[in-house]
Tab-separated table of C-alpha atoms and ligand atoms in Angstrom:
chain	number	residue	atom	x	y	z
A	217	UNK	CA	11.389	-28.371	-7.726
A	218	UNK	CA	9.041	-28.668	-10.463
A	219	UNK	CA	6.289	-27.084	-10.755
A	220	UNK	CA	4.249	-28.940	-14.033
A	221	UNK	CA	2.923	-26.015	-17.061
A	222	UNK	CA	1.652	-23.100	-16.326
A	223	UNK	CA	-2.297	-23.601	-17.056
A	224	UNK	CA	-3.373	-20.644	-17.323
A	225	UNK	CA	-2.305	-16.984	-17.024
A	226	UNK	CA	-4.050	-14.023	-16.450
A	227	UNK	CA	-2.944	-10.153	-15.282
A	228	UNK	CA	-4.303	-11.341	-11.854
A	229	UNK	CA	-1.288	-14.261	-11.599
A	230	UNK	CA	-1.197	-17.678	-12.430
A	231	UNK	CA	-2.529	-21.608	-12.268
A	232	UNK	CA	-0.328	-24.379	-12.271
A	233	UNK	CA	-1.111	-28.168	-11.422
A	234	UNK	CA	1.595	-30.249	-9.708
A	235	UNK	CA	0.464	-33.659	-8.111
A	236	UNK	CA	-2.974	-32.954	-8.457
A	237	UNK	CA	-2.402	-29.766	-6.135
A	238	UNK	CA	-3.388	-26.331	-7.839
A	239	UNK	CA	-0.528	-24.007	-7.056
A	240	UNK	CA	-1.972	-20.401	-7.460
A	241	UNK	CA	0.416	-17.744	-7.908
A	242	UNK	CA	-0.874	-13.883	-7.043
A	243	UNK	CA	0.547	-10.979	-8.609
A	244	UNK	CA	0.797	-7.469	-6.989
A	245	UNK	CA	-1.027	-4.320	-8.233
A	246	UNK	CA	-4.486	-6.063	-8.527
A	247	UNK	CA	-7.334	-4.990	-9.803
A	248	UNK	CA	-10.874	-6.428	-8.533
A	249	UNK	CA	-11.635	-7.276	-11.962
A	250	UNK	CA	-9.063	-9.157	-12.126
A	251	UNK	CA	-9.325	-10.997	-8.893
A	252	UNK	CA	-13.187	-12.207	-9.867
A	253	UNK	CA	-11.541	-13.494	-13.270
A	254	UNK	CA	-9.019	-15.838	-11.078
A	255	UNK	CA	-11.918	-16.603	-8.747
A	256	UNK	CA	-13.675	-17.759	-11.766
A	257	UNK	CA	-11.420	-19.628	-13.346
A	258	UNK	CA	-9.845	-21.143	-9.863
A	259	UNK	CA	-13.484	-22.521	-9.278
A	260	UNK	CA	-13.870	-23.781	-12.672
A	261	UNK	CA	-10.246	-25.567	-12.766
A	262	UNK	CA	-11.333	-27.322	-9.409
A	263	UNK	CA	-14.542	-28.750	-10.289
A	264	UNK	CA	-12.458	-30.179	-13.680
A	265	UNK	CA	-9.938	-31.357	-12.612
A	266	UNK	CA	-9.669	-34.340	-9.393
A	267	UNK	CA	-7.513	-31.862	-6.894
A	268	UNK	CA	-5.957	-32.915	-3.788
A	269	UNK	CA	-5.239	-29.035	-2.994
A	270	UNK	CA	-5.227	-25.829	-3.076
A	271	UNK	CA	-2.384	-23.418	-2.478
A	272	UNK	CA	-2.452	-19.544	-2.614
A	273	UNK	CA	0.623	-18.058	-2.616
A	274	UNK	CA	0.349	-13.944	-1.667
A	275	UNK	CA	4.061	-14.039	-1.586
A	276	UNK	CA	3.924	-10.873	-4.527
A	277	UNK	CA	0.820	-9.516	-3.101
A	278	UNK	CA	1.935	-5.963	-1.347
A	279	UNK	CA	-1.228	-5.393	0.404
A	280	UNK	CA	-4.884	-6.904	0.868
A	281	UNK	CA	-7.705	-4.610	1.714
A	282	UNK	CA	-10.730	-5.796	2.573
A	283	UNK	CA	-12.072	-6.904	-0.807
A	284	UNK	CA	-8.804	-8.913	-1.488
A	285	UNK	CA	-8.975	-10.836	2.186
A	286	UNK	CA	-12.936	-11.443	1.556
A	287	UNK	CA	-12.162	-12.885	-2.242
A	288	UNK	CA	-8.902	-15.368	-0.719
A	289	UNK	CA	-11.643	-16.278	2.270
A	290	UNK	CA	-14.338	-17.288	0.004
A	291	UNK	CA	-12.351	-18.709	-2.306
A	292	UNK	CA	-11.033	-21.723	0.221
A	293	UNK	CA	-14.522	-21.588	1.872
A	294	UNK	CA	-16.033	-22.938	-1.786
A	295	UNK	CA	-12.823	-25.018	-2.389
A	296	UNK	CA	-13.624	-26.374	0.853
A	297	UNK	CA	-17.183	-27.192	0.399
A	298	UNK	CA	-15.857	-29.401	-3.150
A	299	UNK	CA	-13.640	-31.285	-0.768
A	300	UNK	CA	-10.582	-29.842	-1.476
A	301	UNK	CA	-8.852	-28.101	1.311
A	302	UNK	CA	-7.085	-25.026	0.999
A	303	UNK	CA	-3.334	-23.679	2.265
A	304	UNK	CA	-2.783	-19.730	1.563
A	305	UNK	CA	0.582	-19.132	2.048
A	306	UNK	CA	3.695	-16.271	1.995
A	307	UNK	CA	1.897	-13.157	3.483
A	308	UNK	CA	4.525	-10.579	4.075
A	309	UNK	CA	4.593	-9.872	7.316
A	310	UNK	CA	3.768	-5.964	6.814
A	311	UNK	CA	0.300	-7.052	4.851
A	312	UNK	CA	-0.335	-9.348	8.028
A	313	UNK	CA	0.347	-6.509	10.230
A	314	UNK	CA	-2.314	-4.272	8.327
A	315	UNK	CA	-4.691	-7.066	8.353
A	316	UNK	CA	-4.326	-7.987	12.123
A	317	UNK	CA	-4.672	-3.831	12.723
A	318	UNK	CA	-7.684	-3.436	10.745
A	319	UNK	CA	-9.423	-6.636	12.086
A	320	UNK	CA	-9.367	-8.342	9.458
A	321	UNK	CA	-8.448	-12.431	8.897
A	322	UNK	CA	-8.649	-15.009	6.659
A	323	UNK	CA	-11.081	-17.277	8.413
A	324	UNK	CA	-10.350	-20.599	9.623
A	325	UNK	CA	-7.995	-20.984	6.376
A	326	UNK	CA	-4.628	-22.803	7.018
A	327	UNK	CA	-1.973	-20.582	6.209
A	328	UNK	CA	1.864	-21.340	6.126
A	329	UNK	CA	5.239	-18.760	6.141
A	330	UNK	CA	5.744	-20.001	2.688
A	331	UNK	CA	4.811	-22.524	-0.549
A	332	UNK	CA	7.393	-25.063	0.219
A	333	UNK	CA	5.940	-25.575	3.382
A	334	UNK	CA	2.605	-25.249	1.911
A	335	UNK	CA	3.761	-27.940	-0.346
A	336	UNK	CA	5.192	-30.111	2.362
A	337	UNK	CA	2.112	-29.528	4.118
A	338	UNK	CA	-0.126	-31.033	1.575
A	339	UNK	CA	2.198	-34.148	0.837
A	340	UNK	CA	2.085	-34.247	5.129
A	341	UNK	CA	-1.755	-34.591	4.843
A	342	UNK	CA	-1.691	-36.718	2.026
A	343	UNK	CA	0.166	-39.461	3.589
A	344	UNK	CA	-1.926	-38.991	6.870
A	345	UNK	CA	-4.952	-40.252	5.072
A	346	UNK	CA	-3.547	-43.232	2.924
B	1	UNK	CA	25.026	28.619	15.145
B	2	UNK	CA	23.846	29.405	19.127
B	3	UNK	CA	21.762	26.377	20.767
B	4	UNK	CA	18.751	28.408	20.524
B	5	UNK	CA	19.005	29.435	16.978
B	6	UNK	CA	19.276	25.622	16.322
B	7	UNK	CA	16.117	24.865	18.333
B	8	UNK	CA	14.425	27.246	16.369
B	9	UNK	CA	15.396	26.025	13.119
B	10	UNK	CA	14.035	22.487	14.203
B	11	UNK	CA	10.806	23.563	15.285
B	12	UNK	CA	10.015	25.490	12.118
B	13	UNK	CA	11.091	23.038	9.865
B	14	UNK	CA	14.193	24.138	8.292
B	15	UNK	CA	14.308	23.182	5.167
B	16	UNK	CA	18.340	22.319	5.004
B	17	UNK	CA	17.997	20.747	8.133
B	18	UNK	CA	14.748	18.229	6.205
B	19	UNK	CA	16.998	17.427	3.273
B	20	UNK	CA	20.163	16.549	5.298
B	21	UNK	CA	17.610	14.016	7.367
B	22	UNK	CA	16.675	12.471	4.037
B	23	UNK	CA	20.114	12.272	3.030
B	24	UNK	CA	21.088	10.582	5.704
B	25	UNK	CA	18.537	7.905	5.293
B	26	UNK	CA	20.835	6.597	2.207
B	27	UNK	CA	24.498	7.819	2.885
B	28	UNK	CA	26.437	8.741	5.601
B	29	UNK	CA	26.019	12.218	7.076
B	30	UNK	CA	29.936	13.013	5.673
B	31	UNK	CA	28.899	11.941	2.320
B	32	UNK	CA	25.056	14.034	2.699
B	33	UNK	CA	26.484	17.385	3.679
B	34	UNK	CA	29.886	17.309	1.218
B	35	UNK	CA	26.821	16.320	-1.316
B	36	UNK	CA	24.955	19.679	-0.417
B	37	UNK	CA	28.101	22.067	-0.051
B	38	UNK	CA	29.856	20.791	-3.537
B	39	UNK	CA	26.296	21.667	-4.867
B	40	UNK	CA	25.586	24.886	-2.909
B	41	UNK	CA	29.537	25.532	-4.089
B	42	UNK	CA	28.317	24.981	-8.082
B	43	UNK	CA	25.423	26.770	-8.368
B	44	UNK	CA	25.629	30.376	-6.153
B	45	UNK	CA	22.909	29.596	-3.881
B	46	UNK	CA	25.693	29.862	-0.721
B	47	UNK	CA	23.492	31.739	1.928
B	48	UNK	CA	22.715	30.217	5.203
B	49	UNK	CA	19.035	29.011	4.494
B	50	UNK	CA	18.127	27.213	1.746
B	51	UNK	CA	15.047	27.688	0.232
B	52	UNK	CA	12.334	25.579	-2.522
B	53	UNK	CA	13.577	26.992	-5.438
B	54	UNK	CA	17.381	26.502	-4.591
B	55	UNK	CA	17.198	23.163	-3.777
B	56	UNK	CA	15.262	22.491	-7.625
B	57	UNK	CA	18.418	24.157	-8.763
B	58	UNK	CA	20.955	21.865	-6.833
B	59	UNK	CA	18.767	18.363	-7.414
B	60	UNK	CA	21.252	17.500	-10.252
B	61	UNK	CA	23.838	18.132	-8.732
B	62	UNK	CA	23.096	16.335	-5.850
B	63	UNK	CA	21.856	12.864	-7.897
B	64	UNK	CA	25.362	13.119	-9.705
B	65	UNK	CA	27.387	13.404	-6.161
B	66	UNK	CA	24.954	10.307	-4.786
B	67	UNK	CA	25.424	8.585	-8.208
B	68	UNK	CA	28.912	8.230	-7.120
B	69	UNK	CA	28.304	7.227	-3.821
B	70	UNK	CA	25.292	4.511	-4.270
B	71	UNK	CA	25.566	1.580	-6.080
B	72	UNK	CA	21.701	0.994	-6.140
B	73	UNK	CA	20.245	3.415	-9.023
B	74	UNK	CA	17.083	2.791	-7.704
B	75	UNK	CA	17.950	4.066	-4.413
B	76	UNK	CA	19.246	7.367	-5.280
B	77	UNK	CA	15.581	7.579	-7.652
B	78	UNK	CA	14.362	6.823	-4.662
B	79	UNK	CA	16.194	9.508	-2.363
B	80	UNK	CA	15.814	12.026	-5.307
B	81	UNK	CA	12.302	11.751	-5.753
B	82	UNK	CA	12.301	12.424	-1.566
B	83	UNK	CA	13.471	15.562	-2.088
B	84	UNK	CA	11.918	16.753	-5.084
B	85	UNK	CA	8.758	16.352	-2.426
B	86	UNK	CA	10.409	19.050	-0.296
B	87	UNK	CA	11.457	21.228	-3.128
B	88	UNK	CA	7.877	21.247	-4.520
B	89	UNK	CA	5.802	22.321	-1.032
B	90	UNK	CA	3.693	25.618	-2.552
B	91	UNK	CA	4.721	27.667	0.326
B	92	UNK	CA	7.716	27.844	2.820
B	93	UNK	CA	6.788	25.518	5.080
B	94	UNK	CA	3.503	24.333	3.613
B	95	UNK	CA	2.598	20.807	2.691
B	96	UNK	CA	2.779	19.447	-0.684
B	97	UNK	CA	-0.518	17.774	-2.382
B	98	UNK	CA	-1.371	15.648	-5.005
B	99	UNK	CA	-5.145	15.117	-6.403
B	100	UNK	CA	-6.126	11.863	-8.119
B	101	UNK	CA	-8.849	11.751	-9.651
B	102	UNK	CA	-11.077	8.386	-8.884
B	103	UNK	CA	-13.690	6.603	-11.228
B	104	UNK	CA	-13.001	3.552	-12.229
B	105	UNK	CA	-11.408	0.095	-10.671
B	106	UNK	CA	-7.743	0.776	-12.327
B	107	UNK	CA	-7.771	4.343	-10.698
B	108	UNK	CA	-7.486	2.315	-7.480
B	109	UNK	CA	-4.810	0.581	-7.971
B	110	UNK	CA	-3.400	3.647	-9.285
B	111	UNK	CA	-3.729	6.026	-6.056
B	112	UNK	CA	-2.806	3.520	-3.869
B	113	UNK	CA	0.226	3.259	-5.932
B	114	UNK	CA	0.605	6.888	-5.812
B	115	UNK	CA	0.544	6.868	-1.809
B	116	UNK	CA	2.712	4.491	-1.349
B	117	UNK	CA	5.624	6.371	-3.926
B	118	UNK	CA	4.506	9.171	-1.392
B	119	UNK	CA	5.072	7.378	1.156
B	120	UNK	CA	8.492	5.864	0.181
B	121	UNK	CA	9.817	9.929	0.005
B	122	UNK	CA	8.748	10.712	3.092
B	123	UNK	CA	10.444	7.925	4.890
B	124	UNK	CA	8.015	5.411	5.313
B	125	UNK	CA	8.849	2.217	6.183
B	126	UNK	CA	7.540	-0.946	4.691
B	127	UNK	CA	4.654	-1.749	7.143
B	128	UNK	CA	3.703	2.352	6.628
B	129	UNK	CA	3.404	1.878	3.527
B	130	UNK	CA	1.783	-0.514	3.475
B	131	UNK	CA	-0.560	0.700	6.195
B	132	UNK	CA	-1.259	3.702	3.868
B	133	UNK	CA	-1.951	1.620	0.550
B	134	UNK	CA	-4.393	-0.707	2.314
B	135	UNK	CA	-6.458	2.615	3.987
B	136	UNK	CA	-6.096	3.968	0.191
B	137	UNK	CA	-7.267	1.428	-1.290
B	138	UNK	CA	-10.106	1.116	1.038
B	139	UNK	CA	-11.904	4.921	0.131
B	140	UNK	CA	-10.876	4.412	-2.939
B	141	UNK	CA	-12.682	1.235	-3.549
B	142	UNK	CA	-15.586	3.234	-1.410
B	143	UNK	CA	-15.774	5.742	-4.120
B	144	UNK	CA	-16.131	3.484	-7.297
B	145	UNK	CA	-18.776	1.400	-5.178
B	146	UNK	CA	-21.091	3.522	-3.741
B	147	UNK	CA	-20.322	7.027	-4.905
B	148	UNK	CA	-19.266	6.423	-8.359
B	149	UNK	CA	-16.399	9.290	-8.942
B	150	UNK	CA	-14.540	11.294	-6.438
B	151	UNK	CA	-10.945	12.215	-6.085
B	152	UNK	CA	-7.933	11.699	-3.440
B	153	UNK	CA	-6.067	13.843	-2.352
B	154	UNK	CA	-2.826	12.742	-0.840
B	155	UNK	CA	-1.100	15.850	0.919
B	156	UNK	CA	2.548	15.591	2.656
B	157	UNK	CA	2.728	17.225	5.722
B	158	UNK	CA	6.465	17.453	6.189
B	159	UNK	CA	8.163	16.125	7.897
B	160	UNK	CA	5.577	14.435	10.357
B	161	UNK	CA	3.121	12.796	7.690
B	162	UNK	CA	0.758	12.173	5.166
B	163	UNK	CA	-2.896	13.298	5.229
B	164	UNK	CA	-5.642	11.816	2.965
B	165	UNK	CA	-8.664	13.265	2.106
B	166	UNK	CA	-11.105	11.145	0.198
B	167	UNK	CA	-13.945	13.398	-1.604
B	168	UNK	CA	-17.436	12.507	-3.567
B	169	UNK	CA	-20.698	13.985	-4.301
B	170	UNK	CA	-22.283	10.962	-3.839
B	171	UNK	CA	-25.202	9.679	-1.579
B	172	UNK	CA	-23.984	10.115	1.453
B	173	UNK	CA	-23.411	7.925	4.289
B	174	UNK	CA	-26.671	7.695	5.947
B	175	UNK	CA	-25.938	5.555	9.139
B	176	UNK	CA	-22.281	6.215	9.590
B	177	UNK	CA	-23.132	5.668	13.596
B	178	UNK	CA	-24.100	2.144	13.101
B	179	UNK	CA	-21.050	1.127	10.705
B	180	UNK	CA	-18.406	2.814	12.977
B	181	UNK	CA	-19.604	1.018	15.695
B	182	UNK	CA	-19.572	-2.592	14.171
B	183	UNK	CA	-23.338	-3.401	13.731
B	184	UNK	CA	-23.571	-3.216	10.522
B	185	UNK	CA	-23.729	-5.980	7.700
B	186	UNK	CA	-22.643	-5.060	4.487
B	187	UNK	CA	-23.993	-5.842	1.718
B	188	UNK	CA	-21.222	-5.710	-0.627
B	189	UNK	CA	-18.312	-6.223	1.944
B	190	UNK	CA	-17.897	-7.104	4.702
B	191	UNK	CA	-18.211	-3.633	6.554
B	192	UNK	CA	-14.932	-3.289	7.363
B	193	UNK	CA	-13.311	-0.729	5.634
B	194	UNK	CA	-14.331	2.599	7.097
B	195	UNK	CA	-13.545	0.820	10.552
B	196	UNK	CA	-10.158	-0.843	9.813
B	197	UNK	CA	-9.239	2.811	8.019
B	198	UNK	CA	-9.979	4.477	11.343
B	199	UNK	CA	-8.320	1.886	13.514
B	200	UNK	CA	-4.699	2.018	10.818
B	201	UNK	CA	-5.225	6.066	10.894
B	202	UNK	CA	-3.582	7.974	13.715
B	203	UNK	CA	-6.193	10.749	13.052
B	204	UNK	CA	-9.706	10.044	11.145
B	205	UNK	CA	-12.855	12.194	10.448
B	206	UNK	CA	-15.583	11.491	8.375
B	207	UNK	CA	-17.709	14.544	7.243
B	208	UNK	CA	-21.511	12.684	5.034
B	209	UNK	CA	-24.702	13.475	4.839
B	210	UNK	CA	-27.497	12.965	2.434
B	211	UNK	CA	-27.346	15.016	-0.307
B	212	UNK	CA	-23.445	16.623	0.346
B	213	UNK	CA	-21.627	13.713	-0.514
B	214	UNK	CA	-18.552	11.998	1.803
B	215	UNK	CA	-15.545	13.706	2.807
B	216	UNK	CA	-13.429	11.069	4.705
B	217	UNK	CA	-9.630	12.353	6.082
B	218	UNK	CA	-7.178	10.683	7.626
B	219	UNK	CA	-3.716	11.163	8.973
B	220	UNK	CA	-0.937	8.411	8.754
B	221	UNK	CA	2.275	9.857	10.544
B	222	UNK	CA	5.725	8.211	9.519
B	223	UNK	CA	6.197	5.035	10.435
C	211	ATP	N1	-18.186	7.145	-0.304
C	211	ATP	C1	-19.347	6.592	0.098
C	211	ATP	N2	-20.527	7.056	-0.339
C	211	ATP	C2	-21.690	6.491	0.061
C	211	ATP	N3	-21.772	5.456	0.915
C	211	ATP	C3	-20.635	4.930	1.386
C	211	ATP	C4	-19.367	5.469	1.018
C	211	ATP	N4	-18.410	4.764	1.664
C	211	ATP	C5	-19.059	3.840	2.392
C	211	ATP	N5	-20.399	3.936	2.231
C	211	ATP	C6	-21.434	3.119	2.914
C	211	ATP	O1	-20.899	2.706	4.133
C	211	ATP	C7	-20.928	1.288	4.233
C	211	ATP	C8	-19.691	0.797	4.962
C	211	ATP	O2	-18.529	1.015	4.199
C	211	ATP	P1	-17.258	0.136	4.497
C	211	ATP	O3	-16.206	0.499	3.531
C	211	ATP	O4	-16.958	0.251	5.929
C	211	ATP	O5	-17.765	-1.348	4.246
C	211	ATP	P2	-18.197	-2.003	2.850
C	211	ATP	O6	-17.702	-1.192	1.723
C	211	ATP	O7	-19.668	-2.264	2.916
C	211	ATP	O8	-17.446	-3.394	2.909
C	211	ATP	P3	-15.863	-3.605	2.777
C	211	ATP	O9	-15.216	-2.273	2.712
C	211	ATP	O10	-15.490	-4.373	3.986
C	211	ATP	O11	-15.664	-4.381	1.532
C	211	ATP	C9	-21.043	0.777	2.816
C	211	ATP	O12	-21.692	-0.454	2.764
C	211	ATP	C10	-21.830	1.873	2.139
C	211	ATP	O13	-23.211	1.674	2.354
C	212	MG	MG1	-15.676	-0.545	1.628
């Protein structure tokens, strides 16, 4: 599959567009610093650009504390509030587990195992509407 | 040795007994305890108990005899590094600590990092770990926040643990009450930390007050 150029990188992961869906790619170790930069320049990407989507991928992510699962939340609540809906996907299952034991969630946020079905998710919905 | 000897050697930890159960985690038990005897053989540390300083002296030893035996070099860093945590324990028996000191946003990425190495040597598995960074990462974050500098401590408690002790001279926490009990709205967070730290922990104290700082402990056991 491609995936379209790489946007933008930063140390908190990366931006790519494919189909007018904004793939974002989270990298482990994060800082919070660097999670507000991504915020930022998520937020600024979708009000540029026409986006169908929004996809998180956590598949790298090795944990999320409370400040990580607030920033992802917020994140697809203002991505919502443009119009464009938002898919996190790839949790591993032992960041779940932490999450579910410190009662914490992500919301009403669609999730999915991983970004292909993200992906096929999105194309799913797309088709749906036209 | 007679059954009772044996029981006793279990209860108080024997230290031979501890490596040959992290040994066994990566090769078979064969391959552990011809590991331990070729190196006991090498070096002249031969008597029945085996104590901190003699295992230092056999470590290389043993990483060349599970060099042979592992494909994975990671994995023997890995099983190496586990026992390097039960060579280093300050006394016979005690628990083994590191400090980290915590100031600034990259030092909490970097004791949550340090917990979770930790965590690996001591047998933890992945949702432990895990379990651990997230709490870590939690008083950490806590610290920078509200307190501004503190440290970590992160202290083995062989073979049944890890207990964390999160320190600062901060403010204090004035209505710890309301927060563990839910009715409390952050306003930087969402109020969940302290809470979701207690409910991962299998042990959890919290010792604030205004004007003597927070001393928050907790106690993960393997997992
Ligand atoms: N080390 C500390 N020193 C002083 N006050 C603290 C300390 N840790 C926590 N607090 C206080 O306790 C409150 C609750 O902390 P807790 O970690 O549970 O939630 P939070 O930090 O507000 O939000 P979250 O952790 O969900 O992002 C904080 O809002 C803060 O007022
Ligand atoms: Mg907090």
């Amino acid at each position: 599959m491609s995936y379209g150029a790489a946007i933008e990188e930063g140390s908190a992961g990366s931006l790519m567009v494919v189909e007018r869906t904004l793939i974002v790619q989270l990298n482990p170790a994060l800082t919070d610093s660097a999670v507000r930069r991504l915020r930022d320049v998520v937020g600024s990407t979708l009000e540029a650009q026409q986006l169908r989507a929004l996809v998180i991928n956590m598949a790298s992510v090795d944990m999320m504390d409370s400040y990580l699962t607030r920033c992802i939340r917020d994140l697809a609540v203002s991505a919502r509030l443009m119009g464009v809906p938002t898919i996190v996907c790839g949790v591993q299952p032992a960041v779940a587990d932490t999450l579910v034991e410190m009662g914490m969630d992500l919301g009403d946020v669609r999730t999915t195992l991983n970004l292909d079905s993200a992906l096929r998710l999105v194309k799913q919905s797309r088709r749906a509407r036209s | 040795m007679p059954s009772d000897a044996r029981a006793k050697s279990a209860a108080s930890g024997d230290l031979l007994e501890q490596v040959m159960d992290v040994l066994r985690r990566y090769v078979s038990s064969t391959t552990a305890s011809s590991a331990v005897v070729m190196a006991r053989r090498r070096t002249s540390s031969a008597s029945e108990r085996l104590d901190r300083a003699q295992l230092r002296e056999i470590l290389p030893s043993i990483d060349r005899s599970l060099r042979l035996f592992m494909a994975d070099p990671k994995r023997v860093d890995e099983c190496i590094k586990a026992l390097e945590v039960l060579s280093c324990s300050k006394a016979e028996g005690g628990p083994s600590s590191t400090i980290v000191a915590v100031k600034v946003e990259q030092d909490v990425v970097r004791v949550r990092n340090e917990a979770r190495e930790l965590a690996v040597a001591l047998g933890f598995s992945l949702t432990g770990r895990t379990r651990l960074a997230t709490a870590v990462s939690e008083l950490a974050r806590n610290i920078v926040q509200y307190a501004g500098e503190g440290e970590i401590e992160l202290k083995a408690v062989i073979p049944s643990g890890l207990e964390v002790t999160a320190r600062d001279r901060g403010p204090g926490i004035l209505n710890l009450d309301e927060i563990m009990t839910g009715n409390y709205r952050s306003k930087l967070g969402m109020g969940l930390g302290l809470r979701g730290v207690k409910q991962l922990a299998d042990a959890f104290e919290v010792n604030t007050g205004a004007g003597k700082g927070t001393t928050v402990t907790f106690v993960l056991r393997v997992q």
